[in-house]
Amino acid sequence: MTTDFRQQSSFFPMLLIGILFFVFGFVTWLNGALIPFLKIVCELNEFQALLVAFAFYIAYVVMALPMSTLLTRFGYRNGMTIGLGIMVVGSLLFIPAAQSAHYAFFLLALFVLGTGLTILQTAANPYIVCIGPRESAAMRISIMGIVNKGAGFIVPLVFAAWILTGMDQYSEEALALLSPAQQAEQLQALSNRLVVPYLYMTAALLGLMAFVYCSRLPEPDLSEPEPAADAVTSLVAETEHATDAADKNDSDWRAIWRHPRLVLGFIALFFYVGVEVIAGDSIGLYGQGLGVAHFGILTSYTMAFMVAGYLLGVLLIPRYLSQSTALVGSALAGILFSFAILFSSTESSALSAWTLSLAGVPEVPDSVLFVALLGFANALVWPAVWPLALQGLGRLTATGSALLIMGIAGGALLPLLYGYLAHSSGNSQSAYWMLIPCYAFILFYALKGHKIRSW
């Protein structure tokens, strides 16, 4: 039986979904610190190292359809429980992966973790959209984003303190002084550092799975059409009802292609997740290449700027900014910062050093700082696209949500493209040019794409 959220308090669902978003952030943004770590352990180049992102995010494409079917059959609460159980398996797989130091085993564990997150994301995002008024959905997703990226800010710091201490002995120069047998022994000892942290993660996921299973999380009602407030919205509603009537004569996965704002929203999210993952996961590799000593915590810089962006979203949407206006500003900021990365110095200027000193964090080269600032530009894209893309889908909301989740494939493919460009050109900085067309499409969706109601 579905529950009308307007007739009950949304505090408990928000709290539980907030916990899940913290888990999303913790597991997802651990990759930013894991990539340079595995680059050392498994002796990889930039392209090979970014296969971490590929293995993790490609699960959202491969598993989105079966996971959405699972969600439809068992319901949202049971689906979340199953997703957490799959993540427990993925976390456990890291233990033999660390003990063997085999890169393919690490990639398998990451794929399984991504599979579990697929069903959690497919369930959690429409929950946040439908838990209150549509016009404030971006604000609610922004709150979840603060939780998510707050976890992303914390995890690289914890990972660096726990795993990345004493890394000088694992530099290329230090390892070159050792015999092949000694090198293998050193790298195996480094790989084994992952065992205990992933045992703790397994225990935490098991506890959360039990909590979700025993909770009374209500099933959302996704079937009611939105009320029309005036002549314009009435006409839109009639159009949507006619489309919905046509949809009923077709399967859900064929019917959703008749909704341009959903399909274009999927493409916008594909580009967005790609640039978000590049900003969060490549910054450590980029800093490592420039000789930044604290490269393991650079993902925290990106996450800190994302949290700042989300806070602005909570304060400004919808009272001062519409969701589409926020999306326009985000796309323009992304284009601006992308150009700044390309043309800024690979040394730290007095201005950037002073700015970071105010925040109490170590300074970085100017171009690294602009990579981190992409986090600020990215913050409001996800919260704005979801409600715009899902508007008026009615009974197709769950299927539309699964399609949007598949847009996370951008996080698998675009970082690989960045890694290929960086490795083939020998210049990681110039490879960031690929971000510009991605932000350009997001700008198109913000200005026009989300308004298109028929092909």
Tab-separated table of C-alpha atoms in Angstrom:
chain	number	residue	atom	x	y	z
A	1	MET	CA	0.000	0.000	0.000
A	2	THR	CA	1.452	3.382	-0.980
A	3	THR	CA	1.622	6.319	1.388
A	4	ASP	CA	0.830	9.942	0.662
A	5	PHE	CA	3.793	11.868	2.009
A	6	ARG	CA	1.676	14.985	2.378
A	7	GLN	CA	-0.330	13.230	5.138
A	8	GLN	CA	2.632	12.289	7.331
A	9	SER	CA	5.920	13.619	8.598
A	10	SER	CA	8.790	13.249	6.161
A	11	PHE	CA	11.421	13.434	8.922
A	12	PHE	CA	12.106	9.693	9.241
A	13	PRO	CA	12.265	9.014	5.475
A	14	MET	CA	14.594	12.021	5.068
A	15	LEU	CA	16.789	10.767	7.926
A	16	LEU	CA	17.049	7.262	6.531
A	17	ILE	CA	17.672	8.429	2.973
A	18	GLY	CA	20.258	10.868	4.365
A	19	ILE	CA	22.126	7.949	5.949
A	20	LEU	CA	22.053	6.147	2.616
A	21	PHE	CA	23.391	9.229	0.821
A	22	PHE	CA	26.261	9.310	3.323
A	23	VAL	CA	27.020	5.710	2.354
A	24	PHE	CA	26.849	6.652	-1.350
A	25	GLY	CA	29.393	9.400	-0.776
A	26	PHE	CA	31.696	7.339	1.418
A	27	VAL	CA	31.919	4.410	-1.006
A	28	THR	CA	31.936	6.510	-4.191
A	29	TRP	CA	34.495	9.138	-3.271
A	30	LEU	CA	36.830	6.626	-1.701
A	31	ASN	CA	37.778	5.976	-5.335
A	32	GLY	CA	39.477	9.380	-5.548
A	33	ALA	CA	42.041	8.303	-2.943
A	34	LEU	CA	42.059	4.668	-4.095
A	35	ILE	CA	43.097	5.489	-7.678
A	36	PRO	CA	46.591	6.925	-6.932
A	37	PHE	CA	47.023	4.224	-4.261
A	38	LEU	CA	46.352	1.393	-6.735
A	39	LYS	CA	48.497	3.179	-9.328
A	40	ILE	CA	51.440	2.533	-6.999
A	41	VAL	CA	50.424	-0.946	-5.764
A	42	CYS	CA	49.618	-2.352	-9.224
A	43	GLU	CA	52.188	-0.210	-11.120
A	44	LEU	CA	49.725	1.434	-13.510
A	45	ASN	CA	49.698	4.396	-15.906
A	46	GLU	CA	46.989	7.102	-15.847
A	47	PHE	CA	44.666	5.285	-18.251
A	48	GLN	CA	44.929	1.986	-16.390
A	49	ALA	CA	44.441	3.654	-13.009
A	50	LEU	CA	41.194	5.282	-14.154
A	51	LEU	CA	39.775	1.834	-14.905
A	52	VAL	CA	38.815	2.055	-11.206
A	53	ALA	CA	36.191	4.640	-12.137
A	54	PHE	CA	35.158	2.605	-15.188
A	55	ALA	CA	34.589	-0.632	-13.251
A	56	PHE	CA	32.634	1.187	-10.552
A	57	TYR	CA	30.367	3.329	-12.731
A	58	ILE	CA	29.790	0.894	-15.587
A	59	ALA	CA	27.782	-1.176	-13.101
A	60	TYR	CA	25.108	1.535	-13.255
A	61	VAL	CA	24.617	0.817	-16.976
A	62	VAL	CA	24.864	-2.953	-16.899
A	63	MET	CA	22.729	-3.417	-13.794
A	64	ALA	CA	20.227	-0.508	-13.923
A	65	LEU	CA	17.512	-2.453	-15.786
A	66	PRO	CA	17.637	-5.652	-13.674
A	67	MET	CA	17.904	-3.578	-10.490
A	68	SER	CA	14.833	-1.477	-11.424
A	69	THR	CA	12.922	-4.713	-12.085
A	70	LEU	CA	13.993	-5.926	-8.661
A	71	LEU	CA	12.777	-2.661	-7.140
A	72	THR	CA	9.385	-2.968	-8.836
A	73	ARG	CA	8.947	-6.543	-7.656
A	74	PHE	CA	10.076	-6.259	-4.039
A	75	GLY	CA	9.376	-2.605	-3.238
A	76	TYR	CA	11.635	0.259	-2.244
A	77	ARG	CA	12.509	-0.785	1.321
A	78	ASN	CA	13.278	-4.419	0.450
A	79	GLY	CA	15.135	-3.244	-2.653
A	80	MET	CA	17.365	-1.013	-0.528
A	81	THR	CA	18.060	-3.954	1.778
A	82	ILE	CA	19.070	-6.116	-1.195
A	83	GLY	CA	21.303	-3.306	-2.512
A	84	LEU	CA	23.109	-3.044	0.821
A	85	GLY	CA	23.565	-6.827	0.854
A	86	ILE	CA	25.217	-6.704	-2.565
A	87	MET	CA	27.523	-3.949	-1.284
A	88	VAL	CA	28.522	-6.196	1.640
A	89	VAL	CA	29.690	-8.810	-0.897
A	90	GLY	CA	31.645	-6.154	-2.825
A	91	SER	CA	33.322	-4.902	0.335
A	92	LEU	CA	34.334	-8.447	1.320
A	93	LEU	CA	35.870	-9.001	-2.124
A	94	PHE	CA	38.405	-6.258	-1.364
A	95	ILE	CA	40.052	-8.490	1.212
A	96	PRO	CA	41.286	-11.233	-1.187
A	97	ALA	CA	41.964	-8.492	-3.742
A	98	ALA	CA	44.302	-6.747	-1.292
A	99	GLN	CA	45.965	-10.002	-0.281
A	100	SER	CA	46.626	-10.958	-3.901
A	101	ALA	CA	47.362	-7.382	-5.085
A	102	HIS	CA	45.732	-8.374	-8.396
A	103	TYR	CA	44.238	-5.402	-10.221
A	104	ALA	CA	41.465	-7.401	-11.933
A	105	PHE	CA	40.254	-8.573	-8.525
A	106	PHE	CA	40.050	-4.959	-7.325
A	107	LEU	CA	38.024	-4.058	-10.413
A	108	LEU	CA	35.593	-6.936	-9.769
A	109	ALA	CA	35.071	-5.781	-6.175
A	110	LEU	CA	34.409	-2.236	-7.385
A	111	PHE	CA	31.870	-3.506	-9.949
A	112	VAL	CA	29.963	-5.398	-7.252
A	113	LEU	CA	29.950	-2.313	-5.003
A	114	GLY	CA	28.630	-0.266	-7.923
A	115	THR	CA	25.893	-2.849	-8.515
A	116	GLY	CA	24.661	-2.486	-4.953
A	117	LEU	CA	24.709	1.290	-5.213
A	118	THR	CA	22.692	1.105	-8.451
A	119	ILE	CA	19.562	-0.158	-6.725
A	120	LEU	CA	20.058	2.219	-3.777
A	121	GLN	CA	20.393	5.226	-6.081
A	122	THR	CA	17.424	4.133	-8.214
A	123	ALA	CA	15.256	4.001	-5.093
A	124	ALA	CA	16.590	6.990	-3.152
A	125	ASN	CA	16.515	9.753	-5.779
A	126	PRO	CA	12.803	9.524	-6.719
A	127	TYR	CA	12.044	9.269	-2.997
A	128	ILE	CA	13.571	12.699	-2.460
A	129	VAL	CA	11.749	14.156	-5.487
A	130	CYS	CA	8.328	12.812	-4.397
A	131	ILE	CA	8.608	13.433	-0.663
A	132	GLY	CA	7.435	17.047	-1.020
A	133	PRO	CA	6.586	19.814	-3.534
A	134	ARG	CA	8.317	19.467	-6.908
A	135	GLU	CA	9.463	23.091	-6.955
A	136	SER	CA	11.586	22.512	-3.848
A	137	ALA	CA	12.916	19.097	-4.920
A	138	ALA	CA	16.315	20.553	-5.869
A	139	MET	CA	16.593	21.999	-2.360
A	140	ARG	CA	15.932	18.584	-0.791
A	141	ILE	CA	18.402	16.867	-3.125
A	142	SER	CA	20.903	19.602	-2.205
A	143	ILE	CA	20.533	18.616	1.451
A	144	MET	CA	21.259	15.027	0.463
A	145	GLY	CA	24.186	16.313	-1.590
A	146	ILE	CA	25.674	17.999	1.471
A	147	VAL	CA	25.523	14.681	3.299
A	148	ASN	CA	26.929	12.819	0.276
A	149	LYS	CA	29.791	15.177	-0.398
A	150	GLY	CA	30.422	15.644	3.320
A	151	ALA	CA	31.223	11.932	3.348
A	152	GLY	CA	33.322	12.509	0.234
A	153	PHE	CA	35.227	15.225	2.104
A	154	ILE	CA	35.873	13.001	5.116
A	155	VAL	CA	36.870	9.733	3.435
A	156	PRO	CA	40.057	10.927	1.633
A	157	LEU	CA	41.297	12.443	4.896
A	158	VAL	CA	40.637	9.191	6.763
A	159	PHE	CA	42.135	7.119	3.937
A	160	ALA	CA	45.246	9.288	3.797
A	161	ALA	CA	45.751	9.177	7.567
A	162	TRP	CA	45.151	5.427	7.802
A	163	ILE	CA	46.557	4.081	4.524
A	164	LEU	CA	48.794	6.706	2.890
A	165	THR	CA	51.219	7.355	5.759
A	166	GLY	CA	54.907	6.878	5.026
A	167	MET	CA	54.465	6.868	1.257
A	168	ASP	CA	57.990	8.170	0.579
A	169	GLN	CA	59.322	4.606	0.658
A	170	TYR	CA	56.965	3.728	-2.217
A	171	SER	CA	58.031	6.454	-4.617
A	172	GLU	CA	59.447	5.413	-7.995
A	173	GLU	CA	62.901	6.580	-6.913
A	174	ALA	CA	62.821	4.588	-3.654
A	175	LEU	CA	61.493	1.421	-5.289
A	176	ALA	CA	64.114	1.650	-8.061
A	177	LEU	CA	66.833	1.101	-5.426
A	178	LEU	CA	65.348	-2.273	-4.435
A	179	SER	CA	65.624	-5.676	-6.081
A	180	PRO	CA	62.503	-7.018	-7.882
A	181	ALA	CA	61.783	-9.352	-4.951
A	182	GLN	CA	62.085	-6.511	-2.434
A	183	GLN	CA	59.856	-4.303	-4.593
A	184	ALA	CA	57.175	-7.014	-4.700
A	185	GLU	CA	57.395	-7.439	-0.923
A	186	GLN	CA	57.061	-3.687	-0.328
A	187	LEU	CA	54.081	-3.335	-2.653
A	188	GLN	CA	52.360	-6.372	-1.103
A	189	ALA	CA	52.753	-4.844	2.358
A	190	LEU	CA	51.204	-1.633	1.037
A	191	SER	CA	48.289	-3.522	-0.539
A	192	ASN	CA	47.589	-5.365	2.732
A	193	ARG	CA	46.828	-2.035	4.393
A	194	LEU	CA	43.369	-2.215	2.775
A	195	VAL	CA	42.232	-5.357	4.611
A	196	VAL	CA	41.240	-3.859	7.979
A	197	PRO	CA	39.430	-0.775	6.590
A	198	TYR	CA	37.249	-2.936	4.331
A	199	LEU	CA	36.444	-5.289	7.212
A	200	TYR	CA	35.122	-2.261	9.103
A	201	MET	CA	33.167	-1.163	6.023
A	202	THR	CA	31.595	-4.624	5.770
A	203	ALA	CA	30.464	-4.483	9.388
A	204	ALA	CA	28.975	-1.000	8.927
A	205	LEU	CA	27.065	-2.041	5.800
A	206	LEU	CA	25.680	-5.114	7.569
A	207	GLY	CA	24.417	-2.941	10.427
A	208	LEU	CA	22.782	-0.493	8.024
A	209	MET	CA	21.177	-3.345	6.064
A	210	ALA	CA	19.558	-4.648	9.268
A	211	PHE	CA	18.385	-1.134	10.163
A	212	VAL	CA	16.740	-0.554	6.775
A	213	TYR	CA	15.105	-3.996	6.802
A	214	CYS	CA	13.572	-3.382	10.251
A	215	SER	CA	12.472	0.191	9.468
A	216	ARG	CA	8.955	1.274	8.530
A	217	LEU	CA	9.942	3.250	5.481
A	218	PRO	CA	6.744	3.904	3.469
A	219	GLU	CA	6.363	3.155	-0.212
A	220	PRO	CA	6.050	6.405	-2.246
A	221	ASP	CA	2.980	7.134	-4.373
A	222	LEU	CA	4.300	7.934	-7.858
A	223	SER	CA	1.043	7.648	-9.768
A	224	GLU	CA	-0.760	10.924	-9.059
A	225	PRO	CA	-0.570	13.590	-11.805
A	226	GLU	CA	0.534	17.052	-10.794
A	227	PRO	CA	-2.276	19.608	-10.390
A	228	ALA	CA	-2.592	22.343	-13.028
A	229	ALA	CA	-2.555	25.804	-11.453
A	230	ASP	CA	-3.384	27.951	-14.482
A	231	ALA	CA	-4.261	27.854	-18.184
A	232	VAL	CA	-0.673	27.199	-19.289
A	233	THR	CA	-0.031	24.384	-16.826
A	234	SER	CA	-3.503	23.005	-17.597
A	235	LEU	CA	-2.574	22.720	-21.276
A	236	VAL	CA	0.718	21.070	-20.325
A	237	ALA	CA	-1.150	18.656	-18.055
A	238	GLU	CA	-3.558	17.716	-20.852
A	239	THR	CA	-0.614	17.052	-23.169
A	240	GLU	CA	1.069	14.922	-20.535
A	241	HIS	CA	-2.134	12.972	-19.871
A	242	ALA	CA	-2.484	12.272	-23.595
A	243	THR	CA	1.115	11.086	-23.695
A	244	ASP	CA	0.497	8.956	-20.605
A	245	ALA	CA	-2.546	7.378	-22.304
A	246	ALA	CA	-0.305	6.450	-25.251
A	247	ASP	CA	2.298	5.173	-22.805
A	248	LYS	CA	-0.178	2.677	-21.353
A	249	ASN	CA	-0.344	0.917	-24.706
A	250	ASP	CA	3.401	0.303	-24.694
A	251	SER	CA	6.037	-1.135	-22.358
A	252	ASP	CA	7.599	1.249	-19.858
A	253	TRP	CA	11.040	1.104	-21.475
A	254	ARG	CA	9.624	1.926	-24.904
A	255	ALA	CA	7.250	4.574	-23.561
A	256	ILE	CA	9.900	6.692	-21.826
A	257	TRP	CA	11.552	7.538	-25.157
A	258	ARG	CA	8.480	9.664	-25.952
A	259	HIS	CA	9.558	12.126	-23.217
A	260	PRO	CA	12.311	14.385	-24.628
A	261	ARG	CA	13.049	16.210	-21.382
A	262	LEU	CA	13.721	12.836	-19.735
A	263	VAL	CA	15.951	11.567	-22.550
A	264	LEU	CA	17.851	14.867	-22.783
A	265	GLY	CA	18.087	14.871	-18.986
A	266	PHE	CA	19.706	11.437	-19.203
A	267	ILE	CA	22.316	12.832	-21.630
A	268	ALA	CA	22.883	15.863	-19.387
A	269	LEU	CA	23.461	13.566	-16.407
A	270	PHE	CA	25.810	11.407	-18.498
A	271	PHE	CA	28.018	14.446	-19.125
A	272	TYR	CA	27.562	15.756	-15.596
A	273	VAL	CA	28.587	12.556	-13.821
A	274	GLY	CA	31.557	12.276	-16.160
A	275	VAL	CA	32.866	15.745	-15.301
A	276	GLU	CA	32.050	15.243	-11.611
A	277	VAL	CA	34.075	12.037	-11.458
A	278	ILE	CA	36.937	13.614	-13.418
A	279	ALA	CA	37.002	16.522	-10.959
A	280	GLY	CA	36.938	14.217	-7.933
A	281	ASP	CA	38.973	11.232	-9.098
A	282	SER	CA	41.593	12.728	-11.426
A	283	ILE	CA	42.684	15.529	-9.086
A	284	GLY	CA	44.777	13.130	-6.987
A	285	LEU	CA	46.535	11.729	-10.055
A	286	TYR	CA	47.030	15.217	-11.473
A	287	GLY	CA	48.448	16.512	-8.201
A	288	GLN	CA	50.653	13.447	-7.875
A	289	GLY	CA	52.079	14.160	-11.347
A	290	LEU	CA	52.839	17.762	-10.343
A	291	GLY	CA	54.664	16.600	-7.220
A	292	VAL	CA	52.012	17.605	-4.657
A	293	ALA	CA	53.003	15.786	-1.477
A	294	HIS	CA	49.458	15.526	-0.064
A	295	PHE	CA	47.916	14.165	-3.284
A	296	GLY	CA	45.872	11.602	-1.312
A	297	ILE	CA	43.589	14.261	0.201
A	298	LEU	CA	43.022	16.396	-2.906
A	299	THR	CA	39.592	14.833	-3.509
A	300	SER	CA	38.577	16.487	-0.226
A	301	TYR	CA	39.244	19.885	-1.829
A	302	THR	CA	36.757	19.106	-4.626
A	303	MET	CA	34.195	17.783	-2.138
A	304	ALA	CA	34.554	20.867	0.083
A	305	PHE	CA	33.669	23.138	-2.848
A	306	MET	CA	30.744	20.865	-3.708
A	307	VAL	CA	29.413	21.169	-0.166
A	308	ALA	CA	29.649	24.950	-0.480
A	309	GLY	CA	27.634	24.752	-3.702
A	310	TYR	CA	24.998	22.560	-2.084
A	311	LEU	CA	24.673	24.972	0.829
A	312	LEU	CA	23.945	27.735	-1.666
A	313	GLY	CA	21.303	25.506	-3.232
A	314	VAL	CA	19.598	24.934	0.111
A	315	LEU	CA	19.562	28.668	0.826
A	316	LEU	CA	18.545	29.932	-2.623
A	317	ILE	CA	16.268	27.259	-4.191
A	318	PRO	CA	13.366	27.813	-4.790
A	319	ARG	CA	12.973	31.128	-2.942
A	320	TYR	CA	15.528	33.119	-4.926
A	321	LEU	CA	16.558	30.785	-7.751
A	322	SER	CA	14.556	28.399	-9.900
A	323	GLN	CA	16.012	24.978	-10.583
A	324	SER	CA	16.617	25.831	-14.248
A	325	THR	CA	18.381	29.114	-13.365
A	326	ALA	CA	20.647	27.295	-10.925
A	327	LEU	CA	21.474	24.833	-13.699
A	328	VAL	CA	22.401	27.680	-16.072
A	329	GLY	CA	24.750	29.158	-13.466
A	330	SER	CA	26.351	25.780	-12.802
A	331	ALA	CA	27.046	25.147	-16.502
A	332	LEU	CA	28.544	28.606	-17.021
A	333	ALA	CA	30.768	28.206	-13.949
A	334	GLY	CA	31.939	24.808	-15.236
A	335	ILE	CA	32.928	26.295	-18.588
A	336	LEU	CA	34.759	29.161	-16.869
A	337	PHE	CA	36.722	26.906	-14.507
A	338	SER	CA	37.581	24.487	-17.337
A	339	PHE	CA	39.225	27.287	-19.303
A	340	ALA	CA	40.985	28.396	-16.112
A	341	ILE	CA	42.482	24.900	-15.668
A	342	LEU	CA	43.865	24.970	-19.205
A	343	PHE	CA	45.495	28.385	-18.953
A	344	SER	CA	46.503	28.651	-15.284
A	345	SER	CA	49.914	27.946	-13.775
A	346	THR	CA	51.130	24.572	-12.554
A	347	GLU	CA	52.756	26.447	-9.683
A	348	SER	CA	51.059	28.001	-6.677
A	349	SER	CA	50.513	31.758	-6.920
A	350	ALA	CA	50.451	34.084	-3.936
A	351	LEU	CA	46.682	34.530	-4.352
A	352	SER	CA	45.831	30.812	-4.302
A	353	ALA	CA	48.255	30.167	-1.441
A	354	TRP	CA	46.655	32.973	0.581
A	355	THR	CA	43.138	31.786	-0.223
A	356	LEU	CA	43.824	28.207	0.879
A	357	SER	CA	45.691	29.376	3.971
A	358	LEU	CA	42.472	31.107	5.094
A	359	ALA	CA	40.764	27.723	4.921
A	360	GLY	CA	43.622	26.155	6.888
A	361	VAL	CA	44.600	23.632	4.192
A	362	PRO	CA	47.921	23.107	2.368
A	363	GLU	CA	48.428	25.100	-0.818
A	364	VAL	CA	48.265	23.555	-4.275
A	365	PRO	CA	49.204	24.710	-7.793
A	366	ASP	CA	46.693	27.107	-9.363
A	367	SER	CA	45.505	24.601	-11.968
A	368	VAL	CA	44.828	22.004	-9.241
A	369	LEU	CA	42.788	24.590	-7.353
A	370	PHE	CA	40.619	25.179	-10.434
A	371	VAL	CA	40.056	21.420	-10.782
A	372	ALA	CA	38.804	21.473	-7.202
A	373	LEU	CA	36.586	24.475	-7.983
A	374	LEU	CA	34.763	22.328	-10.520
A	375	GLY	CA	33.134	20.821	-7.437
A	376	PHE	CA	31.388	24.147	-6.813
A	377	ALA	CA	30.191	24.298	-10.423
A	378	ASN	CA	28.960	20.693	-10.315
A	379	ALA	CA	27.072	20.847	-7.037
A	380	LEU	CA	23.628	21.907	-8.259
A	381	VAL	CA	23.528	20.015	-11.566
A	382	TRP	CA	22.286	16.693	-10.187
A	383	PRO	CA	19.659	18.297	-7.871
A	384	ALA	CA	18.334	20.476	-10.705
A	385	VAL	CA	18.220	17.884	-13.502
A	386	TRP	CA	16.319	15.192	-11.581
A	387	PRO	CA	13.076	17.113	-10.899
A	388	LEU	CA	13.169	18.747	-14.354
A	389	ALA	CA	13.606	15.398	-16.109
A	390	LEU	CA	11.043	13.438	-14.037
A	391	GLN	CA	8.307	16.073	-14.243
A	392	GLY	CA	4.983	14.653	-15.416
A	393	LEU	CA	6.127	11.024	-15.816
A	394	GLY	CA	3.473	9.616	-13.470
A	395	ARG	CA	3.558	5.823	-13.485
A	396	LEU	CA	6.773	5.925	-15.564
A	397	THR	CA	8.701	7.640	-12.752
A	398	ALA	CA	10.458	4.466	-11.556
A	399	THR	CA	11.499	3.547	-15.114
A	400	GLY	CA	12.534	7.139	-15.848
A	401	SER	CA	14.584	7.115	-12.653
A	402	ALA	CA	16.352	3.947	-13.804
A	403	LEU	CA	17.182	5.653	-17.127
A	404	LEU	CA	18.612	8.678	-15.308
A	405	ILE	CA	20.643	6.370	-13.091
A	406	MET	CA	22.089	4.823	-16.258
A	407	GLY	CA	23.424	8.303	-17.041
A	408	ILE	CA	25.958	7.591	-14.311
A	409	ALA	CA	27.749	5.651	-17.065
A	410	GLY	CA	29.374	8.985	-17.853
A	411	GLY	CA	31.436	8.394	-14.737
A	412	ALA	CA	32.732	5.183	-16.306
A	413	LEU	CA	33.492	6.384	-19.831
A	414	LEU	CA	34.506	10.051	-19.662
A	415	PRO	CA	37.276	9.597	-17.039
A	416	LEU	CA	38.713	6.848	-19.259
A	417	LEU	CA	38.706	9.302	-22.159
A	418	TYR	CA	40.468	11.853	-19.948
A	419	GLY	CA	43.015	9.193	-18.913
A	420	TYR	CA	43.643	8.264	-22.552
A	421	LEU	CA	44.132	11.895	-23.572
A	422	ALA	CA	46.422	12.561	-20.608
A	423	HIS	CA	48.525	9.444	-21.200
A	424	SER	CA	48.752	9.741	-24.993
A	425	SER	CA	49.613	13.449	-24.944
A	426	GLY	CA	51.838	13.283	-21.880
A	427	ASN	CA	50.062	16.385	-20.601
A	428	SER	CA	47.360	15.865	-17.959
A	429	GLN	CA	46.546	19.579	-17.850
A	430	SER	CA	45.691	19.936	-21.542
A	431	ALA	CA	43.409	16.853	-21.394
A	432	TYR	CA	40.906	18.865	-19.337
A	433	TRP	CA	39.705	20.582	-22.553
A	434	MET	CA	37.217	17.721	-22.923
A	435	LEU	CA	35.159	19.174	-20.051
A	436	ILE	CA	34.048	22.188	-22.097
A	437	PRO	CA	31.641	20.420	-24.533
A	438	CYS	CA	30.185	18.496	-21.588
A	439	TYR	CA	29.254	21.695	-19.763
A	440	ALA	CA	27.993	23.175	-23.039
A	441	PHE	CA	25.364	20.427	-23.338
A	442	ILE	CA	24.320	20.927	-19.709
A	443	LEU	CA	23.868	24.627	-20.533
A	444	PHE	CA	21.668	23.680	-23.516
A	445	TYR	CA	19.510	21.478	-21.283
A	446	ALA	CA	19.172	24.272	-18.730
A	447	LEU	CA	18.149	26.869	-21.330
A	448	LYS	CA	15.994	24.793	-23.679
A	449	GLY	CA	16.239	21.021	-23.376
A	450	HIS	CA	14.102	20.638	-20.251
A	451	LYS	CA	11.267	22.616	-21.916
A	452	ILE	CA	10.890	20.246	-24.887
A	453	ARG	CA	7.777	18.103	-24.370
A	454	SER	CA	7.578	16.350	-27.736
A	455	TRP	CA	10.051	15.382	-30.437
